[in-house]
């Protein structure tokens, strides 16, 4: 079982983890499914993430390692991931879900644009939420984006 509240996290990340869910059990099959989802979301018709952006959102994992994970996941094989990587994937999934909820049903493309377009909220300092998370490169940045969209959906 992987706990989302991690030893050594900042207090704000620990609080956010508690709000997201006290503990979730992740298996290698879950990790594989999450990597398949990220591959799909990285396409030009979704979040349009480069490989460099994908590895940064996952905590700066080496590209070679990421390519191996993705190869195995797309082949339907289970993938062993670190707690940190699983938590980051979980946060990205939560961000996507919150965006789908707040975007009008007839305009779901907005859910993709709201993550990748510049945001005028002072929190993001003119960056897109995607660029905010990548530029900072921290778990706290992903939690900030997740909380922002969770608050928007109510």
CSV table of C-alpha atoms in Angstrom, one decimal:
chain,number,residue,atom,x,y,z
A,1,UNK,CA,0.0,0.0,0.0
A,2,UNK,CA,1.3,3.4,-1.0
A,3,UNK,CA,0.3,6.3,1.3
A,4,UNK,CA,-0.2,9.7,-0.4
A,5,UNK,CA,1.0,11.4,2.7
A,6,UNK,CA,4.7,11.0,2.5
A,7,UNK,CA,7.4,11.4,5.1
A,8,UNK,CA,9.5,14.4,4.3
A,9,UNK,CA,6.8,16.3,2.4
A,10,UNK,CA,6.1,19.9,3.2
A,11,UNK,CA,3.1,20.4,5.6
A,12,UNK,CA,1.0,21.8,2.7
A,13,UNK,CA,1.7,18.7,0.6
A,14,UNK,CA,0.8,16.5,3.5
A,15,UNK,CA,-2.4,18.3,4.2
A,16,UNK,CA,-3.3,18.1,0.5
A,17,UNK,CA,-2.5,14.4,0.5
A,18,UNK,CA,-4.9,13.9,3.4
A,19,UNK,CA,-7.6,15.7,1.4
A,20,UNK,CA,-7.0,13.7,-1.7
A,21,UNK,CA,-7.2,10.4,0.1
A,22,UNK,CA,-5.5,9.0,3.2
A,23,UNK,CA,-4.1,5.9,1.5
A,24,UNK,CA,-4.5,4.2,-1.8
A,25,UNK,CA,-3.2,0.8,-2.8
A,26,UNK,CA,-1.3,1.0,-6.1
A,27,UNK,CA,-0.2,-2.2,-7.9
A,28,UNK,CA,2.1,-2.5,-10.9
A,29,UNK,CA,-1.1,-3.0,-13.1
A,30,UNK,CA,-2.4,0.4,-11.8
A,31,UNK,CA,1.0,2.0,-12.7
A,32,UNK,CA,0.8,0.5,-16.2
A,33,UNK,CA,-2.7,1.9,-16.7
A,34,UNK,CA,-1.7,5.3,-15.4
A,35,UNK,CA,1.3,5.4,-17.8
A,36,UNK,CA,-1.0,4.4,-20.7
A,37,UNK,CA,-3.3,7.3,-19.7
A,38,UNK,CA,-0.4,9.8,-19.6
A,39,UNK,CA,0.7,8.6,-23.0
A,40,UNK,CA,-2.9,9.3,-24.3
A,41,UNK,CA,-3.1,12.7,-22.6
A,42,UNK,CA,0.3,13.7,-24.0
A,43,UNK,CA,-1.1,13.7,-27.6
A,44,UNK,CA,-1.6,16.9,-29.6
A,45,UNK,CA,-5.4,16.7,-29.2
A,46,UNK,CA,-5.1,16.6,-25.4
A,47,UNK,CA,-2.4,18.2,-23.2
A,48,UNK,CA,0.2,18.2,-26.0
A,49,UNK,CA,3.1,17.2,-23.7
A,50,UNK,CA,6.6,16.6,-25.1
A,51,UNK,CA,8.6,13.7,-23.7
A,52,UNK,CA,10.7,16.3,-21.8
A,53,UNK,CA,7.5,17.7,-20.2
A,54,UNK,CA,6.2,14.3,-19.3
A,55,UNK,CA,9.4,13.3,-17.5
A,56,UNK,CA,9.5,16.7,-15.7
A,57,UNK,CA,5.9,16.2,-14.5
A,58,UNK,CA,6.9,12.8,-13.2
A,59,UNK,CA,9.7,14.3,-11.1
A,60,UNK,CA,12.6,14.5,-13.6
A,61,UNK,CA,12.9,10.8,-14.2
A,62,UNK,CA,15.5,9.9,-16.9
A,63,UNK,CA,14.1,9.8,-20.4
A,64,UNK,CA,15.5,6.3,-21.0
A,65,UNK,CA,13.7,5.0,-17.9
A,66,UNK,CA,10.5,6.7,-18.9
A,67,UNK,CA,10.6,5.2,-22.4
A,68,UNK,CA,11.1,1.8,-20.8
A,69,UNK,CA,8.1,2.3,-18.5
A,70,UNK,CA,6.0,3.5,-21.4
A,71,UNK,CA,7.1,0.6,-23.7
A,72,UNK,CA,6.1,-1.9,-21.0
A,73,UNK,CA,2.8,-0.2,-20.2
A,74,UNK,CA,1.8,0.1,-23.8
A,75,UNK,CA,2.6,-3.7,-24.2
A,76,UNK,CA,0.1,-4.3,-21.3
A,77,UNK,CA,2.9,-5.3,-18.9
A,78,UNK,CA,2.8,-4.3,-15.2
A,79,UNK,CA,5.3,-1.5,-14.3
A,80,UNK,CA,7.0,-1.0,-10.9
A,81,UNK,CA,7.1,2.7,-10.0
A,82,UNK,CA,8.4,4.6,-7.0
A,83,UNK,CA,5.9,6.1,-4.5
A,84,UNK,CA,6.9,9.6,-5.8
A,85,UNK,CA,6.1,8.8,-9.4
A,86,UNK,CA,2.8,7.1,-8.5
A,87,UNK,CA,1.8,10.1,-6.4
A,88,UNK,CA,2.6,12.5,-9.3
A,89,UNK,CA,0.5,10.3,-11.7
A,90,UNK,CA,-2.3,10.3,-9.2
A,91,UNK,CA,-2.2,14.1,-9.0
A,92,UNK,CA,-2.2,14.4,-12.8
A,93,UNK,CA,-5.2,12.1,-13.1
A,94,UNK,CA,-7.0,14.2,-10.4
A,95,UNK,CA,-6.2,17.4,-12.3
A,96,UNK,CA,-7.6,15.9,-15.5
A,97,UNK,CA,-10.8,14.7,-13.7
A,98,UNK,CA,-11.4,18.0,-12.1
A,99,UNK,CA,-11.0,19.7,-15.5
A,100,UNK,CA,-13.5,17.3,-17.1
A,101,UNK,CA,-16.0,18.1,-14.3
A,102,UNK,CA,-15.8,21.9,-14.6
A,103,UNK,CA,-15.7,22.1,-18.4
A,104,UNK,CA,-19.2,22.2,-20.0
A,105,UNK,CA,-20.2,18.8,-21.4
A,106,UNK,CA,-20.5,20.3,-24.9
A,107,UNK,CA,-17.0,21.9,-24.7
A,108,UNK,CA,-14.7,19.3,-23.2
A,109,UNK,CA,-11.8,20.6,-25.3
A,110,UNK,CA,-11.7,23.4,-22.7
A,111,UNK,CA,-10.6,20.9,-20.1
A,112,UNK,CA,-7.4,20.4,-22.2
A,113,UNK,CA,-6.9,24.1,-22.9
A,114,UNK,CA,-7.3,25.2,-19.3
A,115,UNK,CA,-4.3,23.1,-18.3
A,116,UNK,CA,-2.1,24.3,-21.2
A,117,UNK,CA,-3.1,28.0,-21.6
A,118,UNK,CA,-1.7,30.9,-19.6
A,119,UNK,CA,-3.8,31.6,-16.5
A,120,UNK,CA,-4.2,35.1,-15.2
A,121,UNK,CA,-4.7,34.0,-11.6
A,122,UNK,CA,-1.8,35.5,-9.6
A,123,UNK,CA,-1.0,32.1,-8.3
A,124,UNK,CA,0.3,31.0,-11.7
A,125,UNK,CA,2.1,34.3,-12.5
A,126,UNK,CA,0.8,34.3,-16.1
A,127,UNK,CA,2.0,30.7,-16.7
A,128,UNK,CA,-0.2,27.9,-17.7
A,129,UNK,CA,-0.9,25.4,-14.9
A,130,UNK,CA,1.1,22.9,-16.9
A,131,UNK,CA,4.1,25.3,-17.2
A,132,UNK,CA,3.7,26.3,-13.5
A,133,UNK,CA,4.0,22.6,-12.5
A,134,UNK,CA,6.9,21.9,-14.8
A,135,UNK,CA,8.9,25.1,-14.0
A,136,UNK,CA,8.7,24.5,-10.3
A,137,UNK,CA,9.2,20.7,-10.7
A,138,UNK,CA,7.9,20.0,-7.2
A,139,UNK,CA,5.2,17.8,-5.7
A,140,UNK,CA,3.8,20.9,-4.1
A,141,UNK,CA,3.3,22.6,-7.5
A,142,UNK,CA,1.2,19.6,-8.6
A,143,UNK,CA,-0.8,19.8,-5.4
A,144,UNK,CA,-1.3,23.5,-6.0
A,145,UNK,CA,-2.7,22.9,-9.4
A,146,UNK,CA,-4.9,20.1,-8.2
A,147,UNK,CA,-6.3,22.2,-5.3
A,148,UNK,CA,-6.9,25.1,-7.7
A,149,UNK,CA,-9.1,23.0,-10.0
A,150,UNK,CA,-10.7,21.1,-7.1
A,151,UNK,CA,-11.8,24.5,-5.6
A,152,UNK,CA,-13.1,25.6,-9.0
A,153,UNK,CA,-15.3,22.5,-9.3
A,154,UNK,CA,-16.7,23.0,-5.8
